[in-house]
Structures are given as C-alpha cells and as structure tokens.
Tab-separated table of C-alpha atoms and ligand atoms in Angstrom:
chain	number	residue	atom	x	y	z
R	89	MET	CA	97.754	-0.147	30.215
R	90	GLN	CA	94.360	-1.703	29.572
R	91	PHE	CA	92.651	-4.106	31.972
R	92	PHE	CA	90.909	-7.223	30.689
R	93	ILE	CA	89.329	-9.829	32.938
R	94	ASP	CA	90.214	-13.454	32.195
R	95	THR	CA	86.980	-15.321	32.875
R	96	ALA	CA	83.695	-16.514	31.426
R	97	ASN	CA	81.892	-15.904	34.738
R	98	LEU	CA	79.196	-13.284	34.155
R	99	ASP	CA	79.047	-12.147	37.811
R	100	ASP	CA	82.810	-11.491	37.885
R	101	ILE	CA	82.569	-9.642	34.561
R	102	ARG	CA	79.709	-7.479	35.884
R	103	GLU	CA	81.620	-6.747	39.108
R	104	ALA	CA	84.762	-5.700	37.225
R	105	ALA	CA	82.727	-3.638	34.742
R	106	GLU	CA	80.998	-1.823	37.628
R	107	LEU	CA	84.422	-0.726	38.913
R	108	GLY	CA	84.661	1.403	35.774
R	109	ILE	CA	88.153	0.223	34.844
R	110	LEU	CA	87.407	-2.717	32.570
R	111	ASP	CA	88.491	-2.579	28.914
R	112	GLY	CA	87.706	-6.134	27.853
R	113	VAL	CA	87.363	-9.845	28.546
R	114	THR	CA	89.416	-12.851	27.510
R	115	THR	CA	87.992	-16.345	27.580
R	116	ASN	CA	89.302	-19.736	26.599
R	117	PRO	CA	87.707	-23.184	26.222
R	118	SER	CA	88.741	-24.159	29.779
R	119	LEU	CA	87.116	-21.044	31.252
R	120	MET	CA	83.910	-21.694	29.261
R	121	ALA	CA	83.856	-25.323	30.459
R	122	LYS	CA	84.359	-24.144	34.065
R	123	GLU	CA	81.093	-22.196	33.771
R	124	GLY	CA	79.331	-25.271	32.357
R	125	ILE	CA	78.794	-23.628	28.951
R	126	SER	CA	78.697	-26.319	26.262
R	127	GLY	CA	77.288	-26.771	22.772
R	128	GLU	CA	77.731	-24.271	19.928
R	129	LYS	CA	74.438	-22.436	20.518
R	130	ALA	CA	75.081	-21.903	24.234
R	131	ILE	CA	78.701	-20.879	23.653
R	132	LEU	CA	77.756	-18.259	21.022
R	133	GLN	CA	74.984	-16.925	23.265
R	134	HIS	CA	77.435	-16.668	26.173
R	135	TYR	CA	79.801	-14.558	24.058
R	136	ARG	CA	76.858	-12.316	23.110
R	137	ASP	CA	75.927	-11.951	26.793
R	138	ILE	CA	79.491	-10.975	27.697
R	139	CYS	CA	79.561	-8.386	24.896
R	140	GLU	CA	76.246	-6.917	26.070
R	141	ILE	CA	77.491	-6.584	29.672
R	142	LEU	CA	80.565	-4.671	28.504
R	143	GLY	CA	78.821	-2.380	26.041
R	144	PRO	CA	80.320	-0.781	22.938
R	145	GLY	CA	84.015	-0.243	22.318
R	146	LYS	CA	85.286	-3.081	24.535
R	147	ASP	CA	87.074	-6.242	23.393
R	148	VAL	CA	85.963	-9.816	23.992
R	149	SER	CA	88.331	-12.593	22.937
R	150	ALA	CA	86.520	-15.713	21.718
R	151	GLU	CA	88.728	-18.699	20.955
R	152	VAL	CA	88.471	-21.020	17.951
R	153	ILE	CA	88.509	-24.760	18.629
R	154	SER	CA	89.659	-25.875	15.177
R	155	THR	CA	93.340	-26.463	14.596
R	156	ASP	CA	93.238	-26.550	10.773
R	157	TYR	CA	93.230	-23.442	8.562
R	158	ALA	CA	89.812	-23.946	6.942
R	159	GLY	CA	88.168	-24.713	10.271
R	160	MET	CA	89.710	-21.677	11.974
R	161	ILE	CA	88.608	-19.383	9.136
R	162	SER	CA	85.034	-20.604	9.197
R	163	GLU	CA	84.805	-20.515	13.023
R	164	GLY	CA	86.532	-17.145	13.256
R	165	LYS	CA	84.162	-15.564	10.714
R	166	LYS	CA	81.155	-16.850	12.628
R	167	LEU	CA	82.548	-15.488	15.899
R	168	ALA	CA	83.423	-12.095	14.391
R	169	GLU	CA	79.895	-11.747	12.994
R	170	LEU	CA	78.400	-12.302	16.443
R	171	HIS	CA	79.160	-8.836	17.805
R	172	PRO	CA	81.494	-5.908	16.982
R	173	ASN	CA	83.335	-6.446	20.296
R	174	ILE	CA	84.571	-9.900	19.312
R	175	VAL	CA	88.287	-10.518	18.795
R	176	VAL	CA	89.046	-13.966	17.342
R	177	LYS	CA	91.491	-15.865	19.536
R	178	VAL	CA	93.766	-18.150	17.517
R	179	PRO	CA	96.429	-20.557	18.834
R	180	MET	CA	100.120	-20.075	17.991
R	181	ILE	CA	100.417	-22.972	15.568
R	182	ARG	CA	101.318	-23.129	11.861
R	183	ASP	CA	97.736	-22.933	10.580
R	184	GLY	CA	96.980	-20.365	13.272
R	185	ILE	CA	99.569	-17.995	11.802
R	186	LYS	CA	98.048	-18.494	8.339
R	187	ALA	CA	94.593	-17.793	9.766
R	188	ILE	CA	95.801	-14.648	11.551
R	189	ALA	CA	97.305	-13.353	8.290
R	190	HIS	CA	93.994	-14.023	6.543
R	191	PHE	CA	91.937	-12.336	9.276
R	192	SER	CA	94.317	-9.370	9.246
R	193	GLU	CA	93.693	-8.906	5.479
R	194	ALA	CA	89.956	-9.190	6.114
R	195	GLU	CA	90.181	-6.605	8.942
R	196	ILE	CA	89.006	-9.121	11.537
R	197	ARG	CA	90.779	-8.521	14.846
R	198	THR	CA	92.760	-11.386	16.370
R	199	ASN	CA	94.413	-12.416	19.618
R	200	CYS	CA	97.269	-14.883	19.127
R	201	THR	CA	97.199	-17.152	22.175
R	202	LEU	CA	99.477	-19.737	23.824
R	203	VAL	CA	102.623	-17.702	23.211
R	204	PHE	CA	105.728	-18.687	25.169
R	205	SER	CA	108.698	-17.303	23.217
R	206	ALA	CA	110.008	-14.183	21.517
R	207	GLY	CA	110.245	-16.078	18.213
R	208	GLN	CA	106.530	-16.855	18.340
R	209	ALA	CA	105.870	-13.194	19.158
R	210	ILE	CA	107.745	-12.083	16.021
R	211	LEU	CA	105.755	-14.486	13.809
R	212	ALA	CA	102.421	-13.316	15.220
R	213	ALA	CA	103.320	-9.654	14.678
R	214	LYS	CA	104.430	-10.388	11.098
R	215	ALA	CA	101.084	-12.111	10.474
R	216	GLY	CA	99.306	-8.962	11.691
R	217	ALA	CA	97.825	-10.127	15.007
R	218	THR	CA	95.958	-7.372	16.839
R	219	TYR	CA	96.942	-8.804	20.236
R	220	LEU	CA	99.657	-11.200	21.349
R	221	SER	CA	99.067	-13.263	24.498
R	222	PRO	CA	102.287	-14.423	26.208
R	223	PHE	CA	101.317	-16.592	29.210
R	224	VAL	CA	103.273	-15.092	32.118
R	225	GLY	CA	101.976	-17.374	34.898
R	226	ARG	CA	102.485	-20.581	32.936
R	227	VAL	CA	106.090	-19.578	32.181
R	228	ASP	CA	106.607	-18.935	35.909
R	229	ASP	CA	105.030	-22.347	36.622
R	230	ILE	CA	108.028	-24.065	35.029
R	231	THR	CA	110.479	-21.769	36.892
R	232	TRP	CA	111.270	-19.598	33.881
R	233	ASP	CA	110.594	-15.857	34.072
R	234	GLY	CA	107.273	-14.794	32.533
R	235	ILE	CA	107.845	-11.087	33.076
R	236	ALA	CA	111.294	-11.327	31.416
R	237	LEU	CA	109.453	-12.659	28.337
R	238	ILE	CA	107.177	-9.593	28.309
R	239	LYS	CA	110.256	-7.325	28.536
R	240	GLU	CA	111.949	-9.165	25.665
R	241	ILE	CA	108.875	-8.923	23.419
R	242	PHE	CA	108.418	-5.247	24.322
R	243	GLU	CA	112.031	-4.553	23.309
R	244	ILE	CA	111.584	-6.337	19.963
R	245	TYR	CA	108.190	-4.798	19.160
R	246	THR	CA	109.391	-1.299	20.048
R	247	GLY	CA	112.625	-1.673	18.059
R	248	GLN	CA	110.884	-3.126	15.022
R	249	GLY	CA	107.849	-0.851	15.154
R	250	TYR	CA	105.401	-3.784	15.276
R	251	GLU	CA	101.855	-2.649	16.002
R	252	THR	CA	100.619	-5.838	17.682
R	253	ALA	CA	99.577	-5.071	21.264
R	254	ILE	CA	101.246	-7.092	24.037
R	255	LEU	CA	98.464	-8.645	26.111
R	256	ALA	CA	100.136	-10.137	29.181
R	257	ALA	CA	98.041	-13.251	29.870
R	258	SER	CA	97.996	-15.877	32.599
R	259	ILE	CA	98.442	-12.999	35.036
R	260	ARG	CA	97.527	-14.279	38.466
R	261	THR	CA	98.548	-11.781	41.143
R	262	PRO	CA	98.545	-8.034	41.804
R	263	LEU	CA	102.363	-8.141	41.667
R	264	HIS	CA	102.180	-9.638	38.156
R	265	ILE	CA	99.995	-6.675	37.107
R	266	VAL	CA	102.520	-4.126	38.391
R	267	GLN	CA	105.441	-6.022	36.836
R	268	ALA	CA	103.634	-6.318	33.486
R	269	ALA	CA	102.990	-2.558	33.494
R	270	LYS	CA	106.701	-1.898	34.176
R	271	ALA	CA	107.712	-4.373	31.442
R	272	GLY	CA	105.716	-2.495	28.800
R	273	ALA	CA	102.557	-4.612	28.419
R	274	ASP	CA	99.734	-2.816	26.592
R	275	VAL	CA	97.089	-4.958	28.303
R	276	VAL	CA	96.880	-7.359	31.233
R	277	THR	CA	94.268	-10.074	31.507
R	278	CYS	CA	93.715	-11.549	34.935
R	279	PRO	CA	91.099	-12.896	37.347
R	280	LEU	CA	88.974	-10.474	39.391
R	281	SER	CA	90.940	-11.395	42.547
R	282	ALA	CA	94.174	-10.005	41.059
R	283	ILE	CA	92.482	-6.739	40.050
R	284	LEU	CA	90.866	-6.305	43.484
R	285	GLY	CA	94.180	-7.192	45.140
R	286	LEU	CA	95.608	-3.929	43.786
R	287	LEU	CA	93.372	-2.078	46.252
R	288	ASN	CA	95.036	-3.488	49.332
R	289	HIS	CA	97.418	-1.520	51.526
R	290	PRO	CA	97.447	-1.650	55.346
R	291	LEU	CA	98.397	2.039	55.591
R	292	THR	CA	95.269	2.936	53.592
R	293	ASP	CA	93.117	0.980	56.081
R	294	ILE	CA	94.907	2.463	59.129
R	295	GLY	CA	94.763	5.977	57.650
R	296	LEU	CA	91.071	5.758	56.802
R	297	ALA	CA	90.171	4.387	60.251
R	298	LYS	CA	92.041	7.330	61.862
R	299	PHE	CA	90.370	9.923	59.616
R	300	LEU	CA	86.932	8.520	60.421
R	301	SER	CA	87.557	8.295	64.186
R	302	ASP	CA	88.947	11.874	64.290
R	303	HIS	CA	85.880	13.066	62.358
R	304	LYS	CA	83.614	11.246	64.815
R	305	LYS	CA	85.426	12.771	67.832
R	306	SER	CA	85.000	16.329	66.599
R	307	ASN	CA	81.514	15.898	65.141
R	308	GLY	CA	79.981	13.654	67.799
F	218	LIG	C1	94.754	-16.175	28.135
F	218	LIG	O1	94.019	-15.427	27.524
F	218	LIG	C2	94.304	-17.297	28.946
F	218	LIG	O2	92.896	-17.298	28.959
F	218	LIG	C3	94.716	-17.221	30.385
F	218	LIG	O3	95.299	-15.986	30.715
F	218	LIG	C4	95.406	-18.424	30.913
F	218	LIG	O4	95.636	-18.237	32.282
F	218	LIG	P1	96.024	-19.464	33.237
F	218	LIG	O5	97.432	-19.860	32.920
F	218	LIG	O6	95.934	-18.889	34.639
F	218	LIG	O7	95.049	-20.553	32.971
C-alpha cells in the first residue's frame, strides 16, 4: 500500500518525505486555503514547490475548481503541464466523469474525488480514473462505515478487473490506516499525525529503555 500525505503544508510534506516512506501528496482547495495560498499564480507555484520537494516518480494531486466540462478540461491541462508528478483531481459530478474520460484518452492521470458510494466508484472506473478517492472519515462522521465502503469497492474492482487504484482518503487515524490496508486500499492519504501515530507502542518504548539501561550497566 502506498502512503500519500493529505496536506498543502510544506514542512509536513518535507518531514514525511524525510521518513523515506512517502509516495505522494493530495491537496484540496480547503487545504490550500488553510496554508493561506490564494490566487492562480501562487497556487500553481505551490504545486510546483510540492513536486520539487517530492522529486521524480511521486504523485501530487491538484484539484480543479471548475464544475463545468470545458472549465475542468482547461484547468486540468494547465495543471498537468506544470510538472510530470501532477495528477488532476476531479470531483465526482456529471461533468467530472466526462472530464475524467477525456483526460484518460489524453493520457492525463486523474484522481476522482468526493466519492461516497460504490455506484460512484463504478462510474469513475468506467471513465478511466487513475485513482478513486472514497472519503472514509467523512462517511464515519455521519455514523456510516467508511472502511466497509473501501471493502465493497475493493470487491467490485477485483471482480470486474478495474484498474483504477483505490486511494482511501479522509483517513484520520493510525487505526484507519491499518483498516484501509486490510480492506484492500492501494493507497492511503492522511495527515502526518496519523502516519507518525503508527510508530507508537508502549512495549517498544519499555523494551528500548531496558536494552539501553542493560547496555549502560555492562558498559559503564
Ligand atoms: C482527499 O483527498 C481529501 O483531501 C481529504 O482526504 C479529505 O479529508 P478530510 O475529510 O479529513 O477533510
């Protein structure tokens, strides 16, 4: 399973990249706004900066703002030309599906976002999306089961032989990461805190403290 970080914060991206386990970054307009990035020029430069931090062969999802077909095509082309790492993030709406089909023909990689049902997942795969982003945390927020959705999509994609990668999004905790891996996700995207949370185990801390104190006792 690949690890993406879900942020537009350059320090968090650098920290995750330095761990040596980062495969990509996902952003969205809310995450860009949180970092105070506004205006087309600044937004495009920020995407370039993220791509440069990651280096070659990594994926960076950059989301279109348009909701009509022509607008999405023109924005998506501009984003894709920015850097080879860019994956055009397109919302799961009628014109979004049309745009994904167009980008697929043009060999521009896409991430279909705001996915909340298996039916939407089937449509996105048929349109040729590179990635599908079901929002696990937001499904949990309304007391449905986000991980069950990942399992359902995995079953359909495996049975049908769809090549679209399942990118479990809106992943918020270390437990979500483990559950997404068990459910068959190809990728998880989550904040740095969830990735770092995977490190924690009290027995590791107790064991390491004992090893170090025993070493000290016998080596002075
Ligand atoms: C997906 O790519 C979104 O950026 C993201 O995962 C949404 O997460 P949230 O529900 O925690 O805002």
